[in-house]
XYZ file of C-alpha atoms in Angstrom:
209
model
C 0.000 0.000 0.000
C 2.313 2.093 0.786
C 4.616 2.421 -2.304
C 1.475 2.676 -4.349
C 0.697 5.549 -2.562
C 3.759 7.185 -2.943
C 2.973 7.028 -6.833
C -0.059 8.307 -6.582
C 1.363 11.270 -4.530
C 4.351 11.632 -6.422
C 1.667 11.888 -9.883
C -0.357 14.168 -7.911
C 1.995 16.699 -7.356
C 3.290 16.391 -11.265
C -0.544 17.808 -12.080
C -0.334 20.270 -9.717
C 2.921 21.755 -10.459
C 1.739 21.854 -14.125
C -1.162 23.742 -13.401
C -1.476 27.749 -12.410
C -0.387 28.857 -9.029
C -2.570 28.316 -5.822
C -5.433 30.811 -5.666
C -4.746 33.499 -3.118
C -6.818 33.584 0.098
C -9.034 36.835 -1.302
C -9.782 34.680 -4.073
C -10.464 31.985 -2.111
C -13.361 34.180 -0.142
C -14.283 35.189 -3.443
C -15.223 31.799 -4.235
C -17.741 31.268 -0.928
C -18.888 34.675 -1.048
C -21.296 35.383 1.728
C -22.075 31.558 2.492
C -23.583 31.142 5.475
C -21.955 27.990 6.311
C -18.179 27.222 5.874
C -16.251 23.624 6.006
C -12.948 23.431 6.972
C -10.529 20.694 6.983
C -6.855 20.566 8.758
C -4.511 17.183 8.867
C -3.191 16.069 11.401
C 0.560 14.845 11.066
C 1.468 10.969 12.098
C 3.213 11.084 15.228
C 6.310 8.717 15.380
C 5.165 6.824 18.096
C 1.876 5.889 15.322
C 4.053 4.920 12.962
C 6.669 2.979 14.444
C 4.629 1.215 17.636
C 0.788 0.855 15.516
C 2.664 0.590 11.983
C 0.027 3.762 10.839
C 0.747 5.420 7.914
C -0.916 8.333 5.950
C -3.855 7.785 3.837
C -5.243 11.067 3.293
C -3.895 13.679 0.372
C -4.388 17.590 0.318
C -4.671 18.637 -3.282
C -4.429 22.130 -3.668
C -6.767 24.486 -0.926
C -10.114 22.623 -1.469
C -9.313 19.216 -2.021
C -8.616 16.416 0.403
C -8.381 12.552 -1.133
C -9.007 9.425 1.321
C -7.211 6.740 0.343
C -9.354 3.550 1.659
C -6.789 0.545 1.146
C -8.838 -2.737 0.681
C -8.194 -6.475 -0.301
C -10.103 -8.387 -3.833
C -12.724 -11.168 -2.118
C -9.520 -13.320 -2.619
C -8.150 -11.861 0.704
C -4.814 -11.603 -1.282
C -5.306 -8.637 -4.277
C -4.750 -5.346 -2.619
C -6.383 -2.276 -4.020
C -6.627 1.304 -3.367
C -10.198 3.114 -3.295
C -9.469 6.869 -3.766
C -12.406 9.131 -3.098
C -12.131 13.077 -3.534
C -14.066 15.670 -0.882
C -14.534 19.147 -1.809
C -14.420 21.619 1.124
C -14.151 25.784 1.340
C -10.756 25.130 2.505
C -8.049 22.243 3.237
C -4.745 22.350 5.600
C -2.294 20.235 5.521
C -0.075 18.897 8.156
C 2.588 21.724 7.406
C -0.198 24.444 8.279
C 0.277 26.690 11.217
C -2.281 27.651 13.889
C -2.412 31.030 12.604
C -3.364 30.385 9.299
C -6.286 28.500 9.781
C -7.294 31.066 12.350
C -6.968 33.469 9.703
C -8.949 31.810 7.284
C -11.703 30.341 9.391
C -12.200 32.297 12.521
C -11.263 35.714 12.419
C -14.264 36.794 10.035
C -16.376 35.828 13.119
C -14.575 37.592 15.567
C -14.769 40.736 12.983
C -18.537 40.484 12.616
C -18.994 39.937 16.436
C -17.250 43.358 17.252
C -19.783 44.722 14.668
C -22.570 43.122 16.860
C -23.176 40.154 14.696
C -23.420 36.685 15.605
C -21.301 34.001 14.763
C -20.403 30.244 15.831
C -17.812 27.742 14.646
C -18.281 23.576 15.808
C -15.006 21.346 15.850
C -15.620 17.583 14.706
C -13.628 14.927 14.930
C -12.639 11.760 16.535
C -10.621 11.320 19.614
C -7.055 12.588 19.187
C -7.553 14.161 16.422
C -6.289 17.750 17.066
C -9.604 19.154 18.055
C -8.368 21.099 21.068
C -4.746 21.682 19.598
C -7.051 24.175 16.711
C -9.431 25.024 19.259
C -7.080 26.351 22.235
C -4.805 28.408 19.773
C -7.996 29.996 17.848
C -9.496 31.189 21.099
C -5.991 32.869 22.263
C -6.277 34.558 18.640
C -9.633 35.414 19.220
C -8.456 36.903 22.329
C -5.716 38.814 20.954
C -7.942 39.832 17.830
C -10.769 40.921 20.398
C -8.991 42.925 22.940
C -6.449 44.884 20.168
C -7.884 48.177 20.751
C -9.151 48.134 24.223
C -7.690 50.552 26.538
C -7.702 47.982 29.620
C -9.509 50.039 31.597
C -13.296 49.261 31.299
C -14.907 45.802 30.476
C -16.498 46.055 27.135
C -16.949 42.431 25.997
C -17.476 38.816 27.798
C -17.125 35.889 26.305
C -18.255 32.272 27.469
C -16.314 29.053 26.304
C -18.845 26.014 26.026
C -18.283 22.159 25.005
C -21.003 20.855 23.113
C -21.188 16.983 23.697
C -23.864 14.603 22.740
C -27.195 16.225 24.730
C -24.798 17.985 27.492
C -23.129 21.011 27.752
C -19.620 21.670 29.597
C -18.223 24.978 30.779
C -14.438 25.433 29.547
C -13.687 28.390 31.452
C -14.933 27.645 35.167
C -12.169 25.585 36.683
C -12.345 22.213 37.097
C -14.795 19.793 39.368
C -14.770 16.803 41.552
C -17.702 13.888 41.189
C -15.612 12.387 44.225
C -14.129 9.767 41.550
C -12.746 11.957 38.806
C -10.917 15.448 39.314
C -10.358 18.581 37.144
C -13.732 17.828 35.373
C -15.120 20.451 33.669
C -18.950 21.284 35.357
C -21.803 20.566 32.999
C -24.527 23.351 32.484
C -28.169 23.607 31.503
C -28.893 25.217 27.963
C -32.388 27.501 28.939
C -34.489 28.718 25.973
C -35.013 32.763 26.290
C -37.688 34.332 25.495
C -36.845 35.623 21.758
C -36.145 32.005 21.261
C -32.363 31.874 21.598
C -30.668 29.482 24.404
C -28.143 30.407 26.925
C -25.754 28.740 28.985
C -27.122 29.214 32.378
C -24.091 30.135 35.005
C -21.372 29.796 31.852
C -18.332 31.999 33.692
C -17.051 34.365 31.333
């Protein structure tokens, strides 16, 4: 599998460096325009330990800034054929491995920050199986949020809260507030009740900010 990947990689790239440069990221908006709803993807790297103690290896492709490739490596019903099943996803935008923090900050988060200090409303959901670098992305987008937020705020009066909730299944977990005790477990974080208002929004009720 893994040398016919390599092929397929090594082809990939051939197309791609044939073809016109990336688009740039104001091109890239372009494309989505005022969409109300936005997919993005980032890769995570293989760490060594996957590789050498599991024997994991890579089996997903970023081609160019919208296109991932899954590479779903399968036997013939003679148990002994191998084959490769590649299948193609289209998203607004894709990250590799190599992408910093930053970036995808940049190109997925900071709109919503800009349109919150304009007073509009924005939210952004993180899927993705266990370990997959969900809180990696999320913990360095809300320190850029932070930064992005508080840039021209004269640290003298409060002019913004924010509250930091975990969305799991049918229960909802307060990031901020420090951690809790169920007399088995420590440092968990306490659960809230979502309560419907009367507009017909929901809040967090007792979410610290």
């Amino acid at each position: 599998f893994l040398q016919a990947l390599d092929i397929y990689r090594r082809d990939l790239m051939q197309k791609r460096d044939q073809q016109d440069g990336e688009p740039t990221e104001a091109e890239q908006d372009a494309d989505v325009g005022g969409a109300a709803l936005r997919v993005y993807l980032r890769k995570r790297p293989l760490f060594p330990k996957e590789e050498q103690t599991r024997g994991d290896y890579d089996i997903l492709s970023v081609c160019g800034p919208k296109h991932a490739v899954v590479h779903n490596c399968l036997f013939q019903a003679d148990l002994k054929t191998p084959y490769i099943q590649h299948s193609t996803f289209v998203f607004d935008r894709v990250f590799d491995e190599r992408a910093e923090s930053i970036e995808v900050y940049h190109a997925s988060a900071a709109r919503l920050v800009e349109g919150a200090l304009n007073g509009q409303i924005g939210t952004m959901f993180m899927f993705g199986q266990t370990g997959s670098g969900k809180t990696h992305t999320m913990t360095a987008i809300q320190e850029a949020a932070a930064q992005q937020l508080f840039a021209d705020s004269d640290d003298i009066l409060p002019w913004v809260s924010v509250q930091v909730v975990e969305l799991r299944g049918n229960r909802t977990f307060d990031l901020l507030a420090p951690g809790v005790s169920d007399g088995r477990k420590h440092n968990l974080r306490p659960e809230l009740k979502l309560r419907e208002q009367g507009d017909g929004t929901y809040s967090a009720e007792g979410a610290a900010e």
